[in-house]
mmCIF file of C-alpha atoms in Angstrom:
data_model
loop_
_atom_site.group_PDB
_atom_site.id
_atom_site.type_symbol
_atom_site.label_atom_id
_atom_site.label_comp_id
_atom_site.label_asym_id
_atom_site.label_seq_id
_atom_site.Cartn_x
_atom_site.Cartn_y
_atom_site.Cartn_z
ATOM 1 C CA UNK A 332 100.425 170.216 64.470
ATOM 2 C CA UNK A 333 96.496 170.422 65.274
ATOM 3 C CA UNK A 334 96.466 173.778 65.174
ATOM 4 C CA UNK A 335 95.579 174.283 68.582
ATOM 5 C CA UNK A 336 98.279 176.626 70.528
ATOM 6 C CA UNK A 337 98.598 177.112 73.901
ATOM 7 C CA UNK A 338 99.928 179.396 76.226
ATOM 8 C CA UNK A 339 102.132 178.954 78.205
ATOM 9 C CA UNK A 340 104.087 175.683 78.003
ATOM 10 C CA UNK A 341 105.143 175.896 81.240
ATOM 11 C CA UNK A 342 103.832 177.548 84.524
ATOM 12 C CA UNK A 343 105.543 177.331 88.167
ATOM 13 C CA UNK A 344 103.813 179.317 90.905
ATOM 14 C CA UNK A 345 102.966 179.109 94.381
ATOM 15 C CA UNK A 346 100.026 178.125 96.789
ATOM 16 C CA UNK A 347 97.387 180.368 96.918
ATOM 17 C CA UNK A 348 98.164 181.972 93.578
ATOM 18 C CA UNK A 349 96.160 182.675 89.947
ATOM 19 C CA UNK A 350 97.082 182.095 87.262
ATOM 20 C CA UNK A 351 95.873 182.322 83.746
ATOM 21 C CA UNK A 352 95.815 179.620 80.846
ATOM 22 C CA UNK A 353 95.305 180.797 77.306
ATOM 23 C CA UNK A 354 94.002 178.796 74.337
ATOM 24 C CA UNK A 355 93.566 179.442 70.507
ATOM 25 C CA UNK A 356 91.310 177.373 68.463
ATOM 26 C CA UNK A 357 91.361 176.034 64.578
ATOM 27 C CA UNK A 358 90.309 178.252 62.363
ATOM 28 C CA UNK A 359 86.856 177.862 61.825
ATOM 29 C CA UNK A 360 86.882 175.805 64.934
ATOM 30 C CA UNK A 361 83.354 177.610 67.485
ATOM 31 C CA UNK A 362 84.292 175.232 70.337
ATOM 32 C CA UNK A 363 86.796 174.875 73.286
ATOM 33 C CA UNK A 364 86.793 172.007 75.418
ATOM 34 C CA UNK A 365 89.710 172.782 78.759
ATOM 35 C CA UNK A 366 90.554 168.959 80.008
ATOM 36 C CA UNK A 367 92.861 168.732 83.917
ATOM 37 C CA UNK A 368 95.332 165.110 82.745
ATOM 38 C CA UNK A 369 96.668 164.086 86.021
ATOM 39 C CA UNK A 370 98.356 160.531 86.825
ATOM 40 C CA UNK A 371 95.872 159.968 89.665
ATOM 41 C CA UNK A 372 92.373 161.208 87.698
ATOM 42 C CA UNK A 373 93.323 160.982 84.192
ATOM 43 C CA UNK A 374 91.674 163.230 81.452
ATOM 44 C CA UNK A 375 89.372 165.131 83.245
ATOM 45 C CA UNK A 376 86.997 167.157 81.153
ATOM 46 C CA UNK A 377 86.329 170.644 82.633
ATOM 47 C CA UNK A 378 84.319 173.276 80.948
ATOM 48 C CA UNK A 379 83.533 173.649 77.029
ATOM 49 C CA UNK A 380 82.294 176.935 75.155
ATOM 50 C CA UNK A 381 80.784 177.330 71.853
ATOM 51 C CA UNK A 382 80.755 180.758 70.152
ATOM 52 C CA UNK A 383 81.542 182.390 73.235
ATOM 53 C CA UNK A 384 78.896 180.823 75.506
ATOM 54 C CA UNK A 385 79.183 178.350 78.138
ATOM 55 C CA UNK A 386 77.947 175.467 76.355
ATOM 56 C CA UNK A 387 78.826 172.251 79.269
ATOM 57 C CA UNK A 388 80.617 171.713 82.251
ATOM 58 C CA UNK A 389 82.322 169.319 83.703
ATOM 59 C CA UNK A 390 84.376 168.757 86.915
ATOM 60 C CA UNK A 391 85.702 172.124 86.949
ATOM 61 C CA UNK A 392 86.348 173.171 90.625
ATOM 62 C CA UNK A 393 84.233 177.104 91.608
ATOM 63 C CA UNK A 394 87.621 177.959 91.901
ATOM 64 C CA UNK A 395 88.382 177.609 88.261
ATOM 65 C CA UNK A 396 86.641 179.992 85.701
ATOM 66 C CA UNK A 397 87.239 180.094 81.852
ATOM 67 C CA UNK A 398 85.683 181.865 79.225
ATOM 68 C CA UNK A 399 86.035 182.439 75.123
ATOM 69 C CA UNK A 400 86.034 186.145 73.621
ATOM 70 C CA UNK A 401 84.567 187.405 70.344
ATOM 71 C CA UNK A 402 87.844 186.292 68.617
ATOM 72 C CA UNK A 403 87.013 182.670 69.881
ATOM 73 C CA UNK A 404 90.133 182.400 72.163
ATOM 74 C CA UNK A 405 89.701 180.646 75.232
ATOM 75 C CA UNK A 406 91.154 181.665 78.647
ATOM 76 C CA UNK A 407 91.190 179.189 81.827
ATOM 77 C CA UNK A 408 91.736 180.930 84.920
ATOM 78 C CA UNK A 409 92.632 178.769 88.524
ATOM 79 C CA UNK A 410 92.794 180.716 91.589
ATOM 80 C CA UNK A 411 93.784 180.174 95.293
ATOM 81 C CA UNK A 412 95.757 177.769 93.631
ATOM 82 C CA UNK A 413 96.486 174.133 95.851
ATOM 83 C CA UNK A 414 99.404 171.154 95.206
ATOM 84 C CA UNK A 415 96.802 169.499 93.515
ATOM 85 C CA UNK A 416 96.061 171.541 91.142
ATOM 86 C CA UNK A 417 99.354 170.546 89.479
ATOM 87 C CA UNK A 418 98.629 168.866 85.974
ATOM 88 C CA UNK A 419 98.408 168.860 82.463
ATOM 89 C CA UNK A 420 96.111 171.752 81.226
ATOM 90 C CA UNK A 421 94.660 170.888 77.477
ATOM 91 C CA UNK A 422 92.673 172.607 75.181
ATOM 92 C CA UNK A 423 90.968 171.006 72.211
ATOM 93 C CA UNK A 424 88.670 172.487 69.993
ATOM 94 C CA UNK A 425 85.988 171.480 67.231
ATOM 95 C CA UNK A 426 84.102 172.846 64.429
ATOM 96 C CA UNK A 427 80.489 172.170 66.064
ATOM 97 C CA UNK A 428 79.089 171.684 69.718
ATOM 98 C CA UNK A 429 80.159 168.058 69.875
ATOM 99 C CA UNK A 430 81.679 165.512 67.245
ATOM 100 C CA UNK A 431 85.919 164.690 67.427
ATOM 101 C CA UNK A 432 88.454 167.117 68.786
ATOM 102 C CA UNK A 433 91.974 168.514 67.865
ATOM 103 C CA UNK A 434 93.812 169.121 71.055
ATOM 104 C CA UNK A 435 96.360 171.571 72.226
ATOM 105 C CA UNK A 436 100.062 171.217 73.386
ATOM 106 C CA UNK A 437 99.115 171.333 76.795
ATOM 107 C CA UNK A 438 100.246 173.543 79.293
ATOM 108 C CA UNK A 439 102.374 171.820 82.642
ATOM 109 C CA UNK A 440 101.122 174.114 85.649
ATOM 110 C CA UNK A 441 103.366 173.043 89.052
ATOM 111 C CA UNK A 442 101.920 174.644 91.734
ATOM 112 C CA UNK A 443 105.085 174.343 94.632
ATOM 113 C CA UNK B 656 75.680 157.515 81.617
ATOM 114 C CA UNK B 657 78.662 156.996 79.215
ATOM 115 C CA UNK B 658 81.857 155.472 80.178
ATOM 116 C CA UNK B 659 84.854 153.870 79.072
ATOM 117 C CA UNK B 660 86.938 151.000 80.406
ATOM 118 C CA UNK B 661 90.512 150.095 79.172
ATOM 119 C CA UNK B 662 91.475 147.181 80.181
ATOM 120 C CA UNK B 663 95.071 147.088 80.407
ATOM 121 C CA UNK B 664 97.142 150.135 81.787
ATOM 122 C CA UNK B 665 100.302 149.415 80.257
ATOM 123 C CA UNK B 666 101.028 146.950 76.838
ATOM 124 C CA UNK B 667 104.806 145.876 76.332
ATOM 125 C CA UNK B 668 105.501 144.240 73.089
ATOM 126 C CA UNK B 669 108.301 143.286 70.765
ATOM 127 C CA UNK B 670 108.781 145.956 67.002
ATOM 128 C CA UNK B 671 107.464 144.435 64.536
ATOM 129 C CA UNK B 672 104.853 142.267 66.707
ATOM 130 C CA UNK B 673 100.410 142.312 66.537
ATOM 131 C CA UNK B 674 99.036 144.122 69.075
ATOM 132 C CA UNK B 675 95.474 144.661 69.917
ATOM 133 C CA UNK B 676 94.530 147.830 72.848
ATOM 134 C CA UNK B 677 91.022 146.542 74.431
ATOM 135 C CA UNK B 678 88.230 149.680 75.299
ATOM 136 C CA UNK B 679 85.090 148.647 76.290
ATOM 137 C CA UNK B 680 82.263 151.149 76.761
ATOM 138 C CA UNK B 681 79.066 151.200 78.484
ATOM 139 C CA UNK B 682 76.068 152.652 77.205
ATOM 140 C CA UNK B 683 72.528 151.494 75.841
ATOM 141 C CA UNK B 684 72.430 154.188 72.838
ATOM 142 C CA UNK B 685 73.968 155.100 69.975
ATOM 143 C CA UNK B 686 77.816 155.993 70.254
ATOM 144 C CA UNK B 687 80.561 157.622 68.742
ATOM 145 C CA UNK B 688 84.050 156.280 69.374
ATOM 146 C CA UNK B 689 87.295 157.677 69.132
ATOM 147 C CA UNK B 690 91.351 156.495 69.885
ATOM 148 C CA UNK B 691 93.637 158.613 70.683
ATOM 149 C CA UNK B 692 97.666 158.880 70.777
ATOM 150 C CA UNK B 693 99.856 160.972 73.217
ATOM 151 C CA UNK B 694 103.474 160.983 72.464
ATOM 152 C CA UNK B 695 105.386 162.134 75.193
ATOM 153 C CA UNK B 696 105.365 165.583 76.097
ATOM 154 C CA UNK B 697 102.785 166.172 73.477
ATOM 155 C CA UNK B 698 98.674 166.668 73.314
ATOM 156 C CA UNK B 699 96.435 164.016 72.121
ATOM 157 C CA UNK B 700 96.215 163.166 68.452
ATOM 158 C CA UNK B 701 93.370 161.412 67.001
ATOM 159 C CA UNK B 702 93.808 158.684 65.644
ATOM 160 C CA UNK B 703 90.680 157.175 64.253
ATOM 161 C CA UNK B 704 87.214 157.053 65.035
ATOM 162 C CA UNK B 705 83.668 155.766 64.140
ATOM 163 C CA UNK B 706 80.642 157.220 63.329
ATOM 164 C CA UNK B 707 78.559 155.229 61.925
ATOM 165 C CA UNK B 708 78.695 152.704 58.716
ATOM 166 C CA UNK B 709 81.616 150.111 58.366
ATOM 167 C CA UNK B 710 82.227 148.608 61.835
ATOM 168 C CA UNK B 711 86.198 148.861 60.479
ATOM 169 C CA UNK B 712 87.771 151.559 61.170
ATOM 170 C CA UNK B 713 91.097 152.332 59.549
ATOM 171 C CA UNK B 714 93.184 155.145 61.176
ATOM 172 C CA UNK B 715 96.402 157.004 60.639
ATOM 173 C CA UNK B 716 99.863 155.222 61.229
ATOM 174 C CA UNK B 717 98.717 151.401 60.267
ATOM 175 C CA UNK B 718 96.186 151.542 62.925
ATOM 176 C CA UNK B 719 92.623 149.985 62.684
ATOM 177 C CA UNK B 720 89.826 149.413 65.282
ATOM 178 C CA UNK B 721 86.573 147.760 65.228
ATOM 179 C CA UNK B 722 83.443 148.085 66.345
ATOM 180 C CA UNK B 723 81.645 145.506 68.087
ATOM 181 C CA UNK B 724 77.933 146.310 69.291
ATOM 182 C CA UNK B 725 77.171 143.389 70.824
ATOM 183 C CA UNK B 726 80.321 143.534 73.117
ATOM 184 C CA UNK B 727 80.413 147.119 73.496
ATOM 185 C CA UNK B 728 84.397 147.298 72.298
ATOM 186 C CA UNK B 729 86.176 148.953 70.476
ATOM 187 C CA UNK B 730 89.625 147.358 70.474
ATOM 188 C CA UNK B 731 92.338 148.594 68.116
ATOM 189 C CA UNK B 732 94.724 146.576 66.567
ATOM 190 C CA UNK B 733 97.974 147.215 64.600
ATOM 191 C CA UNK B 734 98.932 144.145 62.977
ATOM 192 C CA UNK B 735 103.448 145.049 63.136
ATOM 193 C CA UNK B 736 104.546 147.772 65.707
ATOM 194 C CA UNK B 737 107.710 150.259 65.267
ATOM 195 C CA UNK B 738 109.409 151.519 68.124
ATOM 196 C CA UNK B 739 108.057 155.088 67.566
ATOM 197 C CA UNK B 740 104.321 153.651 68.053
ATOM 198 C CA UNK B 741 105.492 154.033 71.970
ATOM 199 C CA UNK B 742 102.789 156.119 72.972
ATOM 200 C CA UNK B 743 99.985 156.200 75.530
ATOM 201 C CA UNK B 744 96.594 155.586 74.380
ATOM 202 C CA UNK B 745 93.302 156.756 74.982
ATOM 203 C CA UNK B 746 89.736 155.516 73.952
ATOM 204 C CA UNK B 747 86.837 157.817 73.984
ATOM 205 C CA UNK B 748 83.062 157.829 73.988
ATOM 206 C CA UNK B 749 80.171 160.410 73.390
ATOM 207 C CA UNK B 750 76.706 158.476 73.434
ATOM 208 C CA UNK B 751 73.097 159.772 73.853
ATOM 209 C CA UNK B 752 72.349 163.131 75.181
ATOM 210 C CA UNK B 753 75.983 163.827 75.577
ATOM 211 C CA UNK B 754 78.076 165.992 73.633
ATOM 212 C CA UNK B 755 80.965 165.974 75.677
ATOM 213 C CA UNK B 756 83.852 162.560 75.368
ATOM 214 C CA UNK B 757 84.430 160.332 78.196
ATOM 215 C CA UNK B 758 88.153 159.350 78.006
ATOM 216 C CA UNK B 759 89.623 155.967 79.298
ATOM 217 C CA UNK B 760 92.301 156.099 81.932
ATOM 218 C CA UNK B 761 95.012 155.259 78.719
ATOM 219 C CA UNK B 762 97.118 152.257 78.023
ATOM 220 C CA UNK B 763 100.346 152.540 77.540
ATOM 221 C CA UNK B 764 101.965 151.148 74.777
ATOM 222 C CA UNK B 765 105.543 150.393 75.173
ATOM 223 C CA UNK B 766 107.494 148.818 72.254
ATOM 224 C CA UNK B 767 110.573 147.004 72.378
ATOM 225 C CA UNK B 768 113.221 146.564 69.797
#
């Protein structure tokens, strides 16, 4: 157990939907890191936040937003939502801005 | 820019047999390496990673990887495999200016008894 949790495990919606991921860090941990794993891209790194500010982004699509709150949860949203946005949703967080990373559970969004 | 290159996308082998997972990275700084283990229908775990200091790395489960400068690798080897070592297995970089890891596509180790 990393200590990273997830919500939810699993997610099955539709085209054109939005839906919302939800992350909680370690304790103590300041950053999230949100990572797409798909067979055809691999681990994608999206968007990370550190003490509740965008701190770098990756290949996150403008339809995708995230954010993290005072509590330091993290929240992934996807909107307008396509086939391909099916995947493997992770969060991982860390203690600093960069440095090693405990990841979450995942969450499996199939988009049908 | 950082990236990552494993070399083989899947790695069957016998329990109880050496096996060696080949990552080779690209960059022309300093780096900070990582593997990584997903079991199936689980997140990533790490596994070991280097810093700086001893260019052996010793990790969790048996598992050791070394650093090699000159050849920009960072292969890791487990010297007798156990069926539960099935896993797929990513290598990682952050180098320079970059905070953020670049991941490998993953090899996938698959252990037979």
């Amino acid at each position: 157990d990393s200590g990273v949790t997830q919500t939810p495990k699993h997610l099955i919606t539709a085209t054109g939907q939005r839906v919302t991921l939800r992350c909680s860090p370690r304790s103590g941990d300041l950053s999230v890191y949100w990572y797409q794993q798909s067979l055809d891209q691999g681990l994608q790194f999206l968007i990370q936040y550190y003490n509740g500010e965008e701190r770098a982004k990756g290949n996150i699509l403008e339809r995708f937003s995230a954010q993290q709150f005072p509590d330091l949860h993290s929240e992934l949203n996807l909107s307008s939502l396509e086939l391909g946005d099916s995947a493997l949703y992770f969060c991982a967080s860390s203690e600093g801005t960069s440095g090693w990373q405990f990841f979450g559970p995942g969450t499996r969004l199939t988009v049908l | 820019a950082q990236s990552v290159t494993q070399l083989d996308s899947q790695v069957p082998v016998f329990e109880e047999a050496p096996v060696e997972l080949r990552c080779n990275y690209s960059s022309s700084v300093s780096v900070y390496l990582f593997w990584y283990v997903q079991y199936p229908n689980q997140g990533l775990q790490l596994l070991l990673k280097y810093l700086s200091g001893s260019t052996l790395v010793k990790g969790i489960n048996g598992f050791e990887a070394e650093f090699n400068k000159s050849q920009t690798s960072f292969h890791l080897r487990k010297p007798s495999v156990h069926i539960s070592d099935t896993a797929e297995y990513f290598c990682a970089v952050i180098s320079g200016g970059s905070y953020i890891p670049t991941f490998g596509r993953g090899t996938s180790l698959i252990v037979h008894p």
